Amino acid sequence: MKLLSIPFLCLVLISCININSSQISAHKQQVLADPITPDNSAYPASLMWKNGVPYLNVSRPEDNYLKGFNKEKTKLIWQAGKNQIEVNPVDMQFYFSNADKKQTSSLSFNVLTTTGDKYALKLQLPPKLNHAFPVRFIETGNWFQYVSFHEFSLVPENNAYPTIKIGGHLDWKAWHNTGAISLTLKPSKKIEIHAIKPVWHNNTQDVENKVEHEKQQNFTLALAYKLPENQDIQWFNLAENPVNNVKVESKNSSVSFEAVNNAWEITLPKIERKKYLSRTSPEALNQRTTNRFSLSNDSAVDQIVNLRFIHSNHAKIGFVPIIRDNNGIQTGWPIQVSKNWHTRDGLPRIENDGAWVHTSISLKVPANSRHDYTYEIVHANFNGVPAASVAQLSLVGWGGNGFWLQAALGNWSEHFCFQPGRALRRSMITDIRPLFQKGMNPNKSDDAYSWTSNVGGGDTGLLHDESGRYIQWKQAKTEFHSLGPILTEVSVSEITSDDSATLQSTFMMPRSDDLNRNYIKLEFKVLKPLAISRLALFQFGGDYYASGKSLSVKYGQGNTITEKPKSLRALQSSKNIKSASAPWLGNAPWALLPAELNPNDLRIGHGNRAAILRDFSASINGEKLNNAWLHSYKLGDNNQADNVNIELGIDPKIVKLMPGDSINATIELLTLPARADYYLGNDSTINRIINADNGIQALTINEAVNNQVVITKADGSKVVSTLPELTYADAIQGFTVSGGQGWYPIKITGLPQPTSVYWVEEINERYVPLGTSFNEEVEGQWNWQADTNTWNSILSLRSLANNKTLRRLKLMPRSATEQ
């Protein structure tokens, strides 16, 4: 086999736990003019089920056709720029293609025996145990994919012999332009293996690597590939070391090049725990861990380096990684976060289960340069306020054929989870938990920082055809726009199984110290004629997943805080599922699911759920709809007949959608305390409202009416929104802002390097750095945008007691000496 020589980057790592300003200054002169940037040549990469998930958890009679394992839905698609890899696990075959080329190549595997027989390698399907599903998503995101396939069948050539089951696993690891495939088979008493032979199916190359027999040992085949731009795929031996002249210096971290991951891995030091500190003490909540590292490229050309950070012992529920430059300024680079904590009591441990955290990024380093950075972990609070975070949560050890995206406020409870593909209980939205309320363990003293009750379950884009059959979605493409710590933002784009409609669901969570607020932006487009009997653009309380229990719906218009709500009661007959429905009108239409509390089970349902419609527009059959409709079904978790939900839909008389039709909406989800005495937060406004008559309802109405931000730009034009956005030009000219609830975000788009500007506020007729009035505002959040090579800046501002009080903010250029 021809070895592909790949030049790799030199790294020098210096690591420490605490970084002070003198250390930062000492490194300042080492940074060169040409900055490092993320490699945007094929960002973001994505991995998805091609035809939808192969196994859905469904139990209703009307969904019998969805039950069981679907062999036709086992194919995976990986995309990065113009490159695509399709994986068929049934035949254990990889198909490589490029948008600029018509030819598709493929790789499969033959197993040769000592007697000269040949067997084709296949995956054992369907799975025997959900806990140990054979296709396991270990790490997935916009940079790095790690999928593991387990337990195989050996199918003889021409079916001359019986099929043989054999243990083993195939690990596939992929960056946007490189990857590795490692296959390991266990010895079997039924067959004596001589070699594993990869089979390349386009006849232009022959991958000759094979593994000779080693008695009583596993058999492993390890290959690596590169996807050069406008060239055929290139293979090389994974065991070969990269060409490098690397220097590694580290006091507290170890650095090594891991060929199997094609990445430099920085293993972070163990975090020392101070025994005298309570986990809820301000010092613990505000803790940040920092590690210095340097990247250097001594060659005459720019180089791409893949970096992975291996985290140590810290709370994994919520945290935010940030890379800062040598001046302590955020780079805004997107870091993929993958983690796990799952094991199943009473079941055997499996590979990659349990607790771990890995983060990944790919960077382009200029020629003949050296750059110093700090890798920072925000563990709970960001400048005194619980940080918002989101990460890919592996389900290996828990089970199933998918993965979750898990968002948290601070690091003590899951607060919002969702799953591309809807593998578990056919729901996009899974666990949701209130913030700052009594925990679900009755034997534990409550300190406001406990794992709280689950009230989750819901969906986006729920569709039934004219006969009442569920319309499935496929090709769920996930893109991480923002990891926090001020605002998380992740979008999931899908298309229906019959290619008739598309949906993009964008999930956002701002940092908060009073209530758990989440926002979902929904964009639905029709491509082909589509007959429907049910459409829920958003559903709170899913057909199969509704952890909260409610018997009725309260709703209103959100025009005034003194309005009297209306009630909506769902209907259900023995033969036909029916809903109650009503036009959803008003400035900020809201709906509340009052909780029915079970005092004997604090794990489920102890929290109130509400939804506020922030934006809505729809064009159906060439006509603009004036308003949305609110629906409620008597459907819920495990088909409980006495549980109701709320759904955002359109007029139920509309049963036919045509190409060009569209529906767009933004929903604010409120996860509210179970009762006033359950709330343990310190917010005076929340405590005042929740302890009054009909406190939960009053809290919902207050949020609907008052959680609007009003911005007046320099030209006098206004932006009124719960999630306002401005341009770089708007920010440079300055603006006034008022309104909002809690800590509200403002996003500014199209900015240059974070080092070139900073935020100021006008106080007493002069501009001072933002954070002078409220220290929690001292630093915003920066996010690099791959398509434009610009940055977004996200502020988090404190709402005032008088929400009409004006504040004036402005973006100022830094001097050359500050950059």
Phi, psi and omega in degrees: 000139178281131180273128175271117179275126182240123176288137179239166188273144172280139176233143169233126183245129171236126187232142174204163183276323182239130180246126177251173187295328180293323177294319179298316181297325181297333182264353189301320186287349184278346183280132182268171187294318181283117185277157168288145174225155171299151180281104183263015183298332179212036180263138001267146171280158179212152178227133186206159169286128185296315185244022184097166184292144183284342183223118178251140175273097179227154183217350183287148180304321182291348180252019181303327182291346179266351187291155172081184184272131181251105183299331183286353183247027182267354185281139176251149174234129171248132179228138174209108185062233181271352182271145178217140173234126175252131182247126174253096183297331181301314179262002182049056186232139180249129179247122183254133179212164179221141184299334181273356183235144178275335185282140175242130178256159179216155180231130174223187188222134171249147176246124181257137181262168179291342179266004177091005179280154180238134178235143173269140181274127177230163177266141177285115179220148000283171182290148176277321183233129176298327180300326183240056181302138189289340176251110189241124176274108179274299178229133177208146182175204184269357177244306194231135178240138175221109179239139182237132180249133189231143175069121189235166169238141175255115184258120185291151178298131181061020179053037183287337183226168176294150175292140183245129174274137183216141179282158178151185179203152174242123178256126177244123181234130189221128163263183184292336181228002178217166177191174180215144177233121182235120183245127178236128176244143179270151177301146180229142177287342184273347185206146176249111186279135174261319183196156169254128183240120172287142182241116180263128196255012177254359174067005177267339177222155176232117178274105190269355183300135174211159183251123179282161183296131172231112188301137177062019178242159170292156178252124185233132174242125183234118180234152174229154181222160173230144180248081181293149180295127177061026177226165176290157177301142181241136182250149174209167184282123183297332185287342182288138176285150179287157173287124183200162169225068191272138169244131180235122176232126183207132176269324186233349179240153175252146182231135177208154173268122180256106185298323183295334177257358185045050184208149166280127182248126178253109180272112186287149183289158176296137182274124179286132179259131178271110188299332183283349182271133169286148180293344179255009177289152179305322181296320179288317182293328182265011184295139170229141177250133182234145177220123179278142173211158181230145174243131177225142180233107183271000182274174184269002180230158175297147181231150175260131177234132174264127182243139173227137177249124181260110185282161181253215189276093172214167180302129187258354183294319179210134174190161180228121173274138179226134172258125180247152177280185186288351174262005180084008181272138179300138172279333182078009183291141180282120181251127175284132178242121176235140184205170179204157171209014192268133163218158180246123178301132177083357179246152183294147175292147177232162184299136178074011173276184178080194189266123174199158176220127175229137174238152188218149174199151177242129187236148173258119184253125182298157179297147174049054183218159175224140185219138181250138181219166172237129174264116186246141174245117171273114190274323183217290180265147170245108184053045172090356181239137178310121183288145171271135180219157175213145182205159170284125179252113178290144178256011177296125186103336174261313175125177178095175185244041179209200175209161179252158164249122191240122179250148182216155167252120188071212183220033184239357179196148167294140179238338174199124181233145176212160188224109173302129181102338176059039183295316183273117175055028174051043184230134172286318183262129182245244188287134173225137184223143179293158177259139174054056170223173181304142182281179185267002177259107184292342182269003183249136178294139184272129179231015180076357182240047182248162173290119189260174186295146180272123176239021190277186181113126179174188184203166169233146176063040178284122183230138168239140178283185186296338179264004177090006180276141180293133177263121185274157175252158180216172174052053179287104182263122185256133176228126178270116179265332184201131181265353189109188012269357180266319181214129171263148179208121180222134177246146176235117181253136185219168172222147181294160183298334178259013177062029183268341183205156175240157179215132169240122178249119180249122185255130183227139175225120175272156176297154186200148173233018178230306182225159175272104177250135173228152181232140177233120175262127188239131180229109185245128181228141181259132182252329181225160176307134187221113176271132185227151170243350178204134177219118174238103177298327175217144182223124175250109192097098187274165177302326181243354186219099178215085184290329174281151180238128179219149181256346182206173179236132170256139180212161181198188188262342181071027180274319180220156181284352181259007184294153176263124184285162173254168180242147178229124181242123183287156180238153174205126176260174183288336184251324186238135175281127180233160178232155165274144182213154180203151174301138182254096189250165172123176177290321180215073183304135183229159176214139183237135173256093181299132187283137167262110189269135174256107184295346181269357180218096180276355183283330188234135165082003181270079179173151178261149183239136178218154177225139179236127180275108184272324178217145176205132172210142181208142174233115183236126180053039177082001181242142179278130176280139182280335184200163173276174174237145175258127178241152174220128180248146172274067179225149180188196184304122177056034174062038174292121186288344184255024179240136182239164180229183170231144181222141173267120181216201178235179180309123183297348177286342179279114184236004180223125177247145185237159178307135183098342176295148180208152174223130178231140181203156170233125182247135169260124178260127177249125172253107190255158179300157180295316178209172180300320183284353176273339185282126183244009179284165184258001183292122185292323179295315179299313181297321179295315184288316187290336180271358176273180179298141181048049189301317181294317178296316179296324179295320178296314181295319178301318179295317181298317185281318192260346180274062174231130179262133179247119180243131174249119182278172184300331180274003178093347179288155186243150170238120179241113186196155172284332179235072186289148175230142176230166176263167176303318180298320177300316185290322179295325180281340179093159181201161172253152184217145175207171176091202179082168176230145179059223174259111185255144182268149169231127180256131176244128187252157171078030182275155172283196182309140177302337181286349189265348185218165173207162186265142175225160176232143178276119177228125181053045173067021172217154182270132178231158180304139176300135186114351178292318179285314181228115184300333181295344181266007192298336182220134175271195179239141180240139179224120177288140180250116188295323187287333183243352186054039173241183182234151166258142173245130182241122177264156173231108187251146180280123173291147185258159180304317172263100189285006173262357178295132183269140171236144180246126182237158181203151175260126184247143175289144173278152173288162182299327181287340180275341187278000000 
